Coordinates of C-alpha atoms in Angstrom, one line a residue:
M130 CA -12.6 23.0 -18.3
G131 CA -14.4 21.4 -21.2
E132 CA -13.9 22.2 -24.9
V133 CA -17.2 22.5 -26.7
K134 CA -17.9 22.6 -30.5
A135 CA -21.2 23.0 -32.3
H136 CA -22.4 20.1 -34.3
A137 CA -23.4 20.5 -38.0
R138 CA -27.0 20.2 -36.8
R139 CA -26.6 23.2 -34.5
S140 CA -26.6 21.0 -31.4
C141 CA -24.2 21.3 -28.5
K142 CA -21.9 18.3 -28.2
T143 CA -19.0 17.8 -25.7
I144 CA -16.1 16.2 -27.5
A145 CA -13.3 16.5 -24.9
L146 CA -12.7 17.1 -21.2
R147 CA -9.5 18.1 -19.4
Y148 CA -8.8 16.6 -15.9
R149 CA -6.4 17.6 -13.2
F150 CA -4.0 15.3 -11.4
V151 CA -2.4 16.1 -8.1
L152 CA 0.7 14.4 -6.8
N153 CA 0.5 13.9 -3.0
N154 CA 3.4 12.8 -0.8
Q155 CA 2.5 10.1 1.8
E156 CA 4.0 9.7 5.3
D157 CA 5.8 6.5 4.3
G158 CA 7.8 8.5 1.6
K159 CA 5.7 7.2 -1.3
S160 CA 3.8 9.5 -3.7
E161 CA 0.3 9.0 -4.8
L162 CA -1.3 10.5 -7.9
Q163 CA -4.8 11.7 -7.1
F164 CA -7.4 12.3 -9.9
L165 CA -9.6 15.4 -9.6
P166 CA -12.2 15.7 -12.4
H167 CA -13.8 19.0 -13.2
E168 CA -17.6 19.5 -13.1
L169 CA -19.1 19.2 -16.6
I170 CA -20.3 22.6 -17.8
K171 CA -23.1 22.5 -20.3
L172 CA -22.9 25.2 -23.0
E173 CA -25.5 26.4 -25.5
V174 CA -24.6 27.8 -28.9
D175 CA -26.8 30.7 -30.0
V176 CA -27.3 30.1 -33.7
S177 CA -30.1 32.6 -34.2
K178 CA -27.7 35.3 -35.5
E179 CA -25.7 33.1 -37.8
P180 CA -26.4 33.7 -41.5
T181 CA -28.3 30.9 -43.2
P182 CA -27.0 29.9 -46.6
E183 CA -29.0 31.1 -49.5
P184 CA -30.9 28.4 -51.3
E185 CA -29.9 27.6 -54.9
P186 CA -32.1 29.4 -57.4
E187 CA -34.7 27.5 -59.2
V188 CA -33.7 27.3 -62.9
V189 CA -36.4 27.7 -65.6
Y190 CA -34.9 27.6 -69.1
V191 CA -37.0 29.8 -71.5
D192 CA -36.8 29.2 -75.2
D193 CA -38.0 32.4 -76.9
V194 CA -37.7 31.5 -80.6
E195 CA -39.3 34.7 -81.8
Y196 CA -36.7 36.8 -79.9
L197 CA -33.9 34.6 -81.3
R198 CA -35.1 35.0 -84.9
S199 CA -35.3 38.8 -84.4
L200 CA -31.6 39.1 -83.5
D201 CA -29.1 40.4 -86.0
P202 CA -25.8 38.4 -85.8
K203 CA -23.8 41.4 -86.8
E204 CA -25.2 43.3 -83.7
W205 CA -24.6 40.5 -81.3
K206 CA -22.8 42.8 -78.8
K207 CA -26.1 44.7 -78.2
Q208 CA -28.1 41.6 -77.4
D209 CA -29.1 40.4 -74.0
H210 CA -26.9 37.3 -73.6
Y211 CA -28.9 35.9 -70.6
K212 CA -32.1 36.2 -72.6
V213 CA -30.5 34.5 -75.6
L214 CA -29.6 31.5 -73.4
G215 CA -33.0 31.5 -71.8
I216 CA -31.9 32.4 -68.2
E217 CA -32.9 36.0 -68.1
P218 CA -34.5 35.9 -64.6
L219 CA -31.2 34.7 -63.0
R220 CA -28.8 37.0 -64.7
I221 CA -25.8 37.6 -62.4
K222 CA -27.0 34.8 -60.0
A223 CA -26.5 32.2 -62.7
T224 CA -23.7 29.8 -62.0
E225 CA -21.2 28.4 -64.6
E226 CA -23.0 25.1 -64.5
I227 CA -26.4 26.7 -65.2
I228 CA -24.9 28.7 -68.1
K229 CA -23.3 25.6 -69.6
T230 CA -26.5 23.6 -69.3
A231 CA -28.5 26.4 -70.9
Y232 CA -26.1 26.6 -73.8
R233 CA -26.3 22.8 -74.4
K234 CA -30.0 22.9 -74.5
M235 CA -29.9 25.7 -77.0
V236 CA -27.4 23.8 -79.2
L237 CA -29.5 20.7 -79.1
K238 CA -32.5 22.6 -80.3
H239 CA -31.2 25.5 -82.5
H240 CA -28.1 24.1 -84.1
P241 CA -28.2 24.7 -87.9
D242 CA -27.8 21.0 -88.6
K243 CA -30.8 20.1 -86.5
R244 CA -33.0 22.8 -88.0
K245 CA -31.8 21.9 -91.5
A246 CA -32.8 18.3 -90.9
Q247 CA -36.3 19.5 -90.0
G248 CA -36.6 21.3 -93.4
E249 CA -35.8 24.8 -92.2
E250 CA -33.9 27.1 -94.5
I251 CA -30.5 28.1 -93.1
L252 CA -28.6 31.2 -94.0
Q253 CA -24.9 30.7 -93.5
D254 CA -23.9 34.3 -92.9
D255 CA -27.1 35.5 -91.2
D256 CA -28.2 32.8 -88.8
Y257 CA -29.2 33.6 -85.2
F258 CA -27.2 30.6 -83.9
T259 CA -24.2 32.9 -84.1
C260 CA -25.9 35.0 -81.4
I261 CA -26.2 31.9 -79.2
T262 CA -22.5 31.1 -79.7
M263 CA -21.4 34.6 -78.9
A264 CA -23.6 34.7 -75.8
Y265 CA -22.0 31.5 -74.5
E266 CA -18.5 32.8 -75.4
T267 CA -19.2 35.9 -73.4
L268 CA -20.9 34.4 -70.3
G269 CA -18.8 31.2 -70.3
N270 CA -15.6 33.2 -69.9
P271 CA -15.3 34.7 -66.4
V272 CA -13.4 37.8 -67.6
K273 CA -15.8 38.5 -70.5
R274 CA -18.8 37.8 -68.2
K275 CA -17.5 40.3 -65.6
S276 CA -17.1 42.9 -68.4
Y277 CA -20.7 42.2 -69.6
D278 CA -22.2 42.2 -66.1
S279 CA -20.6 45.5 -65.4
V280 CA -22.8 47.1 -68.1
D281 CA -25.9 44.8 -67.6
P282 CA -28.7 46.7 -69.3
E283 CA -31.2 45.4 -66.8
F284 CA -29.3 47.0 -63.8
D285 CA -30.9 50.1 -62.3
D286 CA -28.3 52.9 -61.9
N287 CA -30.8 55.3 -60.4
I288 CA -30.8 56.6 -56.8
P289 CA -34.0 56.9 -54.6
T290 CA -36.0 60.1 -54.8
T291 CA -37.0 62.3 -51.9
S292 CA -40.6 61.0 -51.9
E293 CA -39.4 57.4 -51.7
I294 CA -37.1 58.2 -48.8
K295 CA -40.0 59.8 -46.8
K296 CA -42.1 56.7 -47.2
D297 CA -39.8 54.2 -45.6
F298 CA -36.1 55.1 -45.2
Y299 CA -34.8 51.7 -44.2
K300 CA -36.7 49.7 -46.7
V301 CA -35.9 51.9 -49.7
F302 CA -32.2 52.2 -49.0
D303 CA -31.9 48.6 -48.1
K304 CA -33.1 47.8 -51.6
Y305 CA -30.7 50.2 -53.3
F306 CA -27.7 49.1 -51.2
Q307 CA -28.4 45.4 -51.7
L308 CA -28.7 46.1 -55.5
N309 CA -25.3 47.9 -55.6
S310 CA -23.6 45.4 -53.3
R311 CA -23.0 43.1 -56.3
W312 CA -20.1 45.4 -57.4
S313 CA -18.2 45.1 -54.1
E314 CA -14.8 43.5 -54.2
R315 CA -15.3 42.4 -50.6
K316 CA -17.8 39.6 -50.1
K317 CA -19.1 40.6 -46.7
V318 CA -21.2 43.7 -47.3
P319 CA -22.9 45.1 -44.1
K320 CA -26.6 45.9 -44.2
I321 CA -28.2 49.2 -43.4
G322 CA -30.1 47.7 -40.4
N323 CA -33.0 49.3 -38.7
A324 CA -33.7 52.0 -36.1
D325 CA -32.4 49.9 -33.3
A326 CA -28.9 49.6 -34.7
T327 CA -26.0 50.7 -32.5
R328 CA -23.7 53.5 -33.2
D329 CA -20.8 51.1 -34.0
E330 CA -22.9 49.2 -36.5
V331 CA -24.0 52.4 -38.2
D332 CA -20.5 53.7 -38.3
H333 CA -19.2 50.4 -39.7
F334 CA -21.9 50.5 -42.4
Y335 CA -21.1 54.0 -43.7
S336 CA -17.4 53.5 -43.3
F337 CA -17.7 50.5 -45.6
W338 CA -19.7 52.3 -48.3
Y339 CA -17.6 55.5 -48.1
D340 CA -14.6 53.3 -48.7
F341 CA -16.4 51.2 -51.3
K342 CA -14.2 49.2 -53.7
S343 CA -16.0 48.4 -56.9
W344 CA -14.9 45.8 -59.5
R345 CA -17.2 47.3 -62.1
E346 CA -15.4 48.1 -65.4
Y347 CA -16.5 49.2 -68.9
S348 CA -14.3 47.5 -71.4
Y349 CA -17.4 45.8 -72.9
E350 CA -18.5 49.3 -74.2
D351 CA -15.3 50.1 -76.0
E352 CA -16.2 52.0 -79.1
E353 CA -13.0 51.0 -80.9
D354 CA -11.9 47.4 -81.5
K355 CA -8.1 47.2 -80.9
D356 CA -7.9 43.8 -82.7
K357 CA -9.0 45.5 -86.0
C358 CA -6.1 47.9 -86.0
T359 CA -3.5 47.4 -88.7
D360 CA -0.3 48.5 -86.9
R361 CA 1.1 49.0 -83.5
D362 CA 0.7 52.8 -83.4
E363 CA -2.9 52.5 -84.2
R364 CA -3.5 49.9 -81.6
R365 CA -1.8 52.1 -79.0
Y366 CA -3.9 55.1 -80.0
V367 CA -7.1 53.0 -79.8
D368 CA -6.1 51.5 -76.5
K369 CA -5.4 55.1 -75.2
L370 CA -8.9 56.2 -76.2
N371 CA -10.6 53.2 -74.7
K372 CA -8.7 53.6 -71.4
A373 CA -9.7 57.3 -71.2
E374 CA -13.3 56.4 -71.8
R375 CA -13.3 53.6 -69.2
L376 CA -11.7 56.0 -66.6
R377 CA -14.4 58.6 -67.3
K378 CA -17.2 56.0 -66.8
K379 CA -15.5 54.6 -63.7
K380 CA -15.4 58.1 -62.2
E381 CA -19.1 58.6 -62.9
E382 CA -19.8 55.3 -61.2
N383 CA -17.8 56.2 -58.1
S384 CA -19.6 59.6 -58.1
R385 CA -23.0 57.8 -58.3
I386 CA -22.1 55.5 -55.4
R387 CA -20.9 58.4 -53.3
Q388 CA -24.1 60.4 -54.1
L389 CA -26.1 57.4 -52.9
V390 CA -24.2 57.1 -49.7
D391 CA -24.3 60.8 -49.0
L392 CA -28.1 60.8 -49.6
A393 CA -28.5 58.0 -47.1
Y394 CA -26.2 59.5 -44.5
N395 CA -27.9 62.9 -44.6
N396 CA -31.4 61.5 -44.3
D397 CA -30.6 58.7 -41.8
P398 CA -32.7 59.3 -38.7
R399 CA -30.1 57.5 -36.6
I400 CA -27.4 59.8 -37.8
I401 CA -29.6 62.8 -37.0
K402 CA -30.2 61.3 -33.5
F403 CA -26.5 60.6 -33.0
R404 CA -25.7 64.2 -34.0
Q405 CA -28.2 65.6 -31.6
E406 CA -26.8 63.4 -28.8
D407 CA -23.3 64.5 -29.6
K408 CA -24.5 68.1 -29.7
D409 CA -26.2 67.7 -26.3
K410 CA -23.1 66.0 -24.9
K411 CA -20.9 68.8 -26.1
L412 CA -23.2 71.4 -24.7
A413 CA -23.3 69.5 -21.4
I414 CA -19.5 69.3 -21.4
K415 CA -19.2 72.9 -22.3
K416 CA -21.7 73.9 -19.5
A417 CA -19.8 71.7 -17.0
K418 CA -16.5 73.4 -18.1
Q419 CA -18.1 76.8 -17.7
T420 CA -19.4 75.8 -14.3
A421 CA -16.1 74.4 -13.2
A422 CA -14.3 77.5 -14.6
Q423 CA -16.7 79.8 -12.7
A424 CA -16.2 77.8 -9.5
K425 CA -12.4 77.9 -10.1
R426 CA -12.6 81.7 -10.6
D427 CA -14.7 82.1 -7.4
E428 CA -12.2 79.9 -5.5
E429 CA -9.3 81.8 -6.9
E430 CA -10.9 85.1 -5.9
R431 CA -11.6 83.8 -2.4
V432 CA -8.1 82.6 -2.0
L433 CA -6.8 85.9 -3.4
R434 CA -9.0 87.8 -1.0
E435 CA -7.9 85.7 1.9
A436 CA -4.3 86.1 0.9
Q437 CA -4.7 89.8 0.6
Q438 CA -6.3 90.0 4.0
A439 CA -3.5 87.8 5.5
K440 CA -0.9 90.0 3.7
E441 CA -2.5 93.1 5.2
K442 CA -2.5 91.5 8.6
A443 CA 1.1 90.5 8.3
E444 CA 2.1 93.9 7.1
A445 CA 0.3 95.5 10.0
A446 CA 2.0 93.1 12.4
E447 CA 5.3 93.9 10.7
R448 CA 4.7 97.6 11.0
A449 CA 3.8 97.2 14.7
K450 CA 7.0 95.1 15.2
I451 CA 9.1 97.7 13.4
E452 CA 7.5 100.5 15.4
A453 CA 8.1 98.6 18.7
K454 CA 11.8 98.1 17.7
R455 CA 12.1 101.8 16.7
Q456 CA 10.6 102.9 20.1
E457 CA 13.0 100.4 21.8
R458 CA 15.9 101.9 19.9
E459 CA 14.8 105.4 20.7
A460 CA 14.5 104.5 24.4
L461 CA 17.9 102.9 24.3
K462 CA 19.3 106.0 22.6
R463 CA 17.8 108.1 25.3
V464 CA 19.3 105.9 28.1
L465 CA 22.6 105.8 26.2
K466 CA 22.6 109.5 25.8
R467 CA 21.8 110.0 29.5
E468 CA 24.6 107.6 30.6
K469 CA 27.1 109.4 28.3
K470 CA 26.0 112.8 29.7
T471 CA 26.3 111.4 33.3
L472 CA 29.8 110.1 32.5
R473 CA 30.9 113.3 30.8
D474 CA 29.5 115.5 33.6
F475 CA 31.1 113.4 36.3
C476 CA 34.5 113.4 34.6
K477 CA 34.2 117.1 34.0
S478 CA 33.3 117.8 37.6
H479 CA 36.5 115.9 38.6
D480 CA 38.6 117.7 36.0
Y481 CA 38.9 114.5 34.0
F482 CA 41.0 113.0 36.8
V483 CA 44.1 114.9 35.5
T484 CA 47.0 115.6 37.8
N485 CA 49.3 116.8 35.0
P486 CA 47.9 119.5 32.7
D487 CA 49.6 117.8 29.7
D488 CA 47.4 114.7 30.1
N489 CA 44.2 116.8 29.8
L490 CA 43.8 116.2 26.1
K491 CA 44.7 112.5 26.4
H492 CA 42.1 111.9 29.1
L493 CA 39.5 113.9 27.1
T494 CA 40.1 111.8 24.0
A495 CA 40.0 108.5 26.0
L496 CA 36.7 109.7 27.5
E497 CA 35.2 110.1 24.0
R498 CA 36.4 106.7 23.0
L499 CA 34.7 105.2 26.1
C500 CA 31.4 107.0 25.1
E501 CA 31.7 105.7 21.6
Y502 CA 32.6 102.0 22.2
L503 CA 30.9 101.1 25.5
T504 CA 27.4 99.8 25.6
V505 CA 24.6 101.1 27.9
E506 CA 25.2 98.4 30.5
E507 CA 28.9 99.0 30.5
L508 CA 28.4 102.8 30.8
G509 CA 26.0 102.3 33.7
E510 CA 28.5 100.0 35.4
L511 CA 31.3 102.5 34.8
N512 CA 29.3 105.3 36.3
K513 CA 28.8 103.3 39.5
N514 CA 32.5 102.4 39.7
L515 CA 33.5 106.0 39.2
K516 CA 31.3 107.1 42.1
N517 CA 32.9 104.5 44.3
N518 CA 36.5 104.3 43.1
G519 CA 37.1 107.5 41.2
K520 CA 40.3 107.9 39.1
S521 CA 41.4 104.2 39.5
A522 CA 38.1 103.0 37.9
F523 CA 38.5 105.6 35.1
M524 CA 42.0 104.6 34.2
K525 CA 41.1 100.9 34.4
A526 CA 38.2 101.5 32.0
I527 CA 40.5 103.4 29.5
K528 CA 43.0 100.6 29.6
E529 CA 40.5 97.8 29.0
N530 CA 38.8 99.8 26.2
D531 CA 42.1 100.5 24.4
A532 CA 43.1 96.8 24.7
K533 CA 39.7 95.7 23.3
I534 CA 40.0 98.2 20.3
E535 CA 43.6 97.0 19.6
A536 CA 42.5 93.3 19.6
E537 CA 39.7 94.1 17.2
R538 CA 42.1 96.0 14.9
M539 CA 44.6 93.1 14.9
A540 CA 41.8 90.6 14.1
S541 CA 40.5 92.7 11.3
T542 CA 44.0 93.2 9.9
Q543 CA 44.7 89.5 10.0
T544 CA 41.4 88.6 8.3
Y545 CA 42.1 91.2 5.5
Q546 CA 45.6 89.8 4.9
Q547 CA 44.3 86.3 4.7
R548 CA 41.6 87.3 2.2
I549 CA 44.1 89.1 0.1
S550 CA 46.5 86.2 0.0
E551 CA 43.7 83.8 -1.0
Q552 CA 42.7 86.1 -3.9
V553 CA 46.4 86.4 -5.0
K554 CA 46.6 82.6 -4.9
N555 CA 43.4 82.0 -6.9
N556 CA 44.1 84.7 -9.5
V557 CA 47.4 83.5 -10.8
V558 CA 48.0 85.0 -14.3
K559 CA 49.2 82.4 -16.7
V560 CA 51.7 83.5 -19.2
N561 CA 52.1 82.4 -22.8
P562 CA 53.9 79.1 -23.4
E563 CA 57.6 79.3 -24.0
W564 CA 58.9 78.5 -27.5
T565 CA 61.7 76.1 -26.6
N566 CA 63.8 74.4 -29.3
D567 CA 61.7 71.2 -28.8
N568 CA 58.5 73.1 -29.3
I569 CA 59.8 74.7 -32.5
Q570 CA 60.8 71.3 -33.9
L571 CA 57.4 70.0 -33.0
L572 CA 55.8 73.0 -34.8
I573 CA 57.9 72.3 -38.0
K574 CA 56.9 68.6 -37.8
A575 CA 53.2 69.5 -37.3
V576 CA 53.4 71.9 -40.3
N577 CA 54.7 69.0 -42.4
L578 CA 52.1 66.5 -41.0
F579 CA 49.2 68.9 -41.7
P580 CA 49.9 70.8 -44.9
A581 CA 48.0 73.7 -46.4
G582 CA 44.4 72.8 -47.2
T583 CA 43.8 70.9 -44.0
N584 CA 40.5 71.7 -42.4
Q585 CA 41.1 74.1 -39.5
R586 CA 44.8 73.6 -40.0
W587 CA 46.2 75.9 -37.3
E588 CA 43.8 74.6 -34.6
V589 CA 44.9 71.1 -35.4
V590 CA 48.6 72.1 -35.2
A591 CA 47.9 73.9 -31.8
N592 CA 46.3 70.7 -30.4
F593 CA 49.3 68.7 -31.7
L594 CA 51.7 70.9 -29.8
N595 CA 49.5 70.8 -26.6
Q596 CA 49.6 67.0 -26.7
H597 CA 53.3 66.5 -27.4
G598 CA 54.9 69.8 -26.5
T599 CA 56.5 71.0 -23.2
I600 CA 54.3 73.4 -21.2
S601 CA 55.1 74.7 -17.7
E602 CA 52.4 74.8 -15.0
N603 CA 52.1 78.6 -15.1
S604 CA 51.8 78.7 -18.9
S605 CA 48.7 78.5 -20.9
N606 CA 48.1 76.2 -23.8
F607 CA 49.1 76.8 -27.4
T608 CA 46.4 78.5 -29.4
A609 CA 45.9 78.8 -33.2
K610 CA 46.8 82.5 -33.1
L611 CA 50.1 81.9 -31.2
V612 CA 51.1 79.0 -33.6
L613 CA 50.3 81.0 -36.7
A614 CA 52.3 84.0 -35.5
K615 CA 55.3 81.8 -34.7
A616 CA 55.1 80.1 -38.1
K617 CA 55.0 83.4 -39.9
D618 CA 58.0 84.6 -37.8
L619 CA 59.9 81.5 -38.8
Q620 CA 59.1 82.0 -42.4
N621 CA 60.3 85.7 -42.3
T622 CA 63.7 84.6 -41.1
D623 CA 66.6 83.7 -43.4
F624 CA 65.3 81.1 -45.8
S625 CA 68.7 79.4 -46.2
K626 CA 68.8 78.8 -42.4
N627 CA 65.5 77.1 -42.0
N628 CA 63.9 74.3 -43.9
M629 CA 60.3 74.8 -42.7
K630 CA 58.9 76.2 -45.9
E631 CA 60.8 73.8 -48.0
A632 CA 59.5 70.8 -46.0
A633 CA 56.0 72.2 -46.2
N634 CA 56.2 72.7 -49.9
K635 CA 57.5 69.1 -50.4
E636 CA 54.6 67.7 -48.3
A637 CA 52.0 69.8 -50.1
F638 CA 53.4 68.7 -53.5
N639 CA 53.4 65.0 -52.5
T640 CA 49.8 65.3 -51.3
F641 CA 48.9 67.1 -54.5
V642 CA 50.4 64.4 -56.7
K643 CA 48.6 61.7 -54.8
E644 CA 45.1 63.3 -55.0
K645 CA 45.3 64.6 -58.6
K646 CA 45.9 61.7 -61.0
A647 CA 45.4 63.6 -64.2
T648 CA 47.1 66.6 -65.8
V649 CA 47.4 68.2 -69.3
N650 CA 49.8 66.7 -71.9
V651 CA 52.3 69.4 -72.9
K652 CA 55.4 69.4 -75.0
D653 CA 58.9 69.5 -73.7
T654 CA 59.6 73.0 -75.0
E655 CA 58.8 75.9 -72.8
I656 CA 55.3 77.3 -73.2
S657 CA 56.5 80.9 -73.3
K658 CA 58.4 80.1 -76.6
K659 CA 55.6 78.2 -78.4
D660 CA 53.9 79.8 -81.3
G661 CA 51.3 77.1 -82.3
K662 CA 48.9 75.3 -80.2
K663 CA 47.0 76.5 -77.0
E664 CA 47.9 73.7 -74.6
A665 CA 49.0 76.2 -71.9
A666 CA 45.7 78.3 -71.7
P667 CA 44.3 78.1 -68.2
K668 CA 40.7 78.5 -69.3
V669 CA 40.9 76.3 -72.4
A670 CA 39.8 72.6 -72.0
A671 CA 42.7 70.2 -72.6
S672 CA 42.7 66.5 -73.2
K673 CA 43.4 64.6 -70.0
V674 CA 45.9 61.8 -69.8
V675 CA 47.0 59.7 -67.0
A676 CA 50.0 61.4 -65.4
P677 CA 53.1 59.4 -64.7
K678 CA 54.5 59.5 -61.3
V679 CA 56.1 62.9 -60.8
T680 CA 59.1 63.4 -58.6
P681 CA 59.1 66.9 -57.1
P682 CA 62.3 68.8 -57.9
T683 CA 64.6 69.6 -55.0
P684 CA 64.1 73.3 -54.4
T685 CA 67.3 75.3 -54.3
P686 CA 67.1 78.4 -52.1
A687 CA 67.5 81.4 -54.2
P688 CA 68.1 85.0 -53.2
M689 CA 64.8 86.9 -52.8
T690 CA 64.3 90.5 -53.7
N691 CA 61.0 92.0 -52.3
G692 CA 59.3 88.6 -52.6
D693 CA 60.0 88.2 -56.4
A694 CA 62.0 85.4 -57.8
T695 CA 65.0 86.4 -60.0
T696 CA 64.4 83.4 -62.3
S697 CA 61.9 84.2 -65.1
T698 CA 61.9 80.9 -67.0
W699 CA 59.2 78.4 -66.1
S700 CA 60.2 74.7 -66.5
K701 CA 57.9 72.1 -67.9
S702 CA 57.1 70.6 -64.5
E703 CA 56.3 74.0 -63.0
Q704 CA 54.0 74.8 -65.9
Q705 CA 52.1 71.5 -65.5
L706 CA 51.8 72.2 -61.8
L707 CA 50.4 75.7 -62.4
E708 CA 47.8 74.4 -65.0
Q709 CA 46.7 71.6 -62.7
A710 CA 46.5 74.0 -59.7
L711 CA 44.3 76.5 -61.8
K712 CA 41.9 73.6 -62.4
T713 CA 41.9 72.4 -58.9
Y714 CA 41.3 75.8 -57.3
P715 CA 38.7 77.7 -59.4
S716 CA 38.1 81.5 -59.1
S717 CA 35.5 81.0 -56.4
T718 CA 38.1 79.5 -54.0
A719 CA 39.0 81.7 -51.0
E720 CA 42.7 82.7 -51.1
R721 CA 43.0 81.1 -54.4
W722 CA 46.5 82.3 -55.4
D723 CA 47.9 81.5 -52.0
R724 CA 46.9 77.9 -52.4
I725 CA 48.2 77.8 -56.0
A726 CA 51.6 79.1 -54.8
E727 CA 51.7 76.4 -52.2
C728 CA 51.5 73.7 -54.9
I729 CA 54.5 75.1 -56.8
P730 CA 57.8 75.0 -55.0
N731 CA 60.1 78.0 -55.4
R732 CA 57.3 80.1 -56.9
S733 CA 55.6 82.9 -54.9
K734 CA 52.0 84.1 -55.3
K735 CA 53.2 87.1 -57.3
D736 CA 55.1 84.8 -59.8
C737 CA 52.0 82.6 -60.3
M738 CA 49.8 85.7 -61.0
K739 CA 52.4 87.2 -63.4
R740 CA 52.7 83.9 -65.3
Y741 CA 48.9 83.6 -65.5
K742 CA 48.6 87.1 -67.0
E743 CA 51.3 86.3 -69.6
L744 CA 49.5 83.2 -70.7
V745 CA 46.2 85.1 -71.0
E746 CA 47.8 87.8 -73.1
T747 CA 49.5 85.2 -75.4
I748 CA 46.2 83.4 -76.0
K749 CA 44.4 86.7 -76.7
A750 CA 47.1 87.7 -79.2
K751 CA 46.9 84.3 -81.0
K752 CA 43.1 84.6 -81.2
A753 CA 43.4 88.1 -82.7
A754 CA 45.9 86.8 -85.2
Q755 CA 43.7 83.9 -86.1
A756 CA 40.7 86.2 -86.5
N757 CA 42.7 88.4 -88.9
L758 CA 43.7 85.4 -91.0
N759 CA 40.1 84.2 -91.2
S760 CA 38.9 87.7 -92.2
K761 CA 41.4 87.8 -95.2

């Protein structure tokens, strides 16, 4: 396959060819490399659609002396800079080189020294050469030129009228869009095209203009000069005013562009044609859907009707079948009834084959059992045997029938017992696990490992016991409810004989000291005996200091009376623990006083609440006394 590139003169030129080589194995074991060239494919490049570069504009420098002399140097910002430099027809198309050349020509001809040498009177502060200089400074600087071109007085900001649109839509809007394309930040601006443009080209054109990005800005028209401000605040204020005015003008410009695009879109005959095509297509699709839906409904009705007919036929056949079975059963009942009557009549005529009057009831009962259990065929066979053999056939039939009934009863009894045994085996009731000494020790260990405050503490303890405890096969697992009940039972026993609560309190205290590194700084004397400061108030903010490592006091079991401690004096360490616990567990904490009591060894919930009330009353009394002193 050849690689083809277009020459600069738009002619097709082949510059490289690729060839294929095939390695063939010969009979003598040698390999031969065979060359297989491809056929040369001639390609033509269509250059008709490629854009031709725009020719450079012809520059004609105009020297309008009368216009230059009419300019006011103080109003240089209102002048036409392109006209001053003599390149008014070019305007935005003028290149930097053209602007520089025009300025040089103007300097050579209109410089004050040149004109003064020719005898012309020159005014130093009111000379039009200042306008030439300012024009070059504006157009020679890309940033300033961009600012000036944005407000070019020769640019037409109008949009086409309705009468212009009716004359020639494509020609009119092509002119206006080409005129406004100068403001586009993107270089490739699509053209509006003609009536033969495809839908994709039209959509691309309007998508571009609806998402038009303009570089036009209005800093050239700033009413206030920031450089003339005396201080920073004034410059900021002026800059704020200028930005607000630029933003307003920018919004007006965007609105103008949007109005132009909307006007073109609403009057574009191609858009009208596309809309009509879409409408017709939607109507065709809708009509096709309606037709399909109607056909589907007709088909469903037909299927439903056929199904109903088939159902009615099946029901009729079922009814006929049921009726045939019913008639068969009725016929069978009649035959059975006749056979039973024959048997009863025959036995009655022979006095039920009784030789001993005591066997009369026995034979009569056996006869009824025969009528109840024997089928029609068996009854017919029995009637024949009775006619031939008499009593022997009757006794044989009774014996066989009783044996058959007994066998069925035994089989039924055995099946029932087997089913009951399976149910008993499957429905074994598991009892609660046994609290052995090992399980109790594991419970105490788990309580120490997972102190109060652990998330879902008793579920965790129960899982611990299930993993490490001893559980029999017929016992269920430990649950949180069972573990909690056993823990409470152990706590309610003699405190001196079990160390569970003591160990739990130690573990809780150690955890509390590790997590809380700050506490209040209180004096050594007891708070209950202090008269001065308010360090002990639970609701008064105290200065925090780094707490030294606290060694929990070894709790000594004390006699308990209705849950109250007989000791009334609070030590310094206990007071510190109480204050820290009050800060750790605010009033919104659930079971607040239970958690506070867990943090203070040898103190119950009631002791903590009582001490808190004493502190509150002390603080209130001190505040009242201080208020009385201040009032005096």
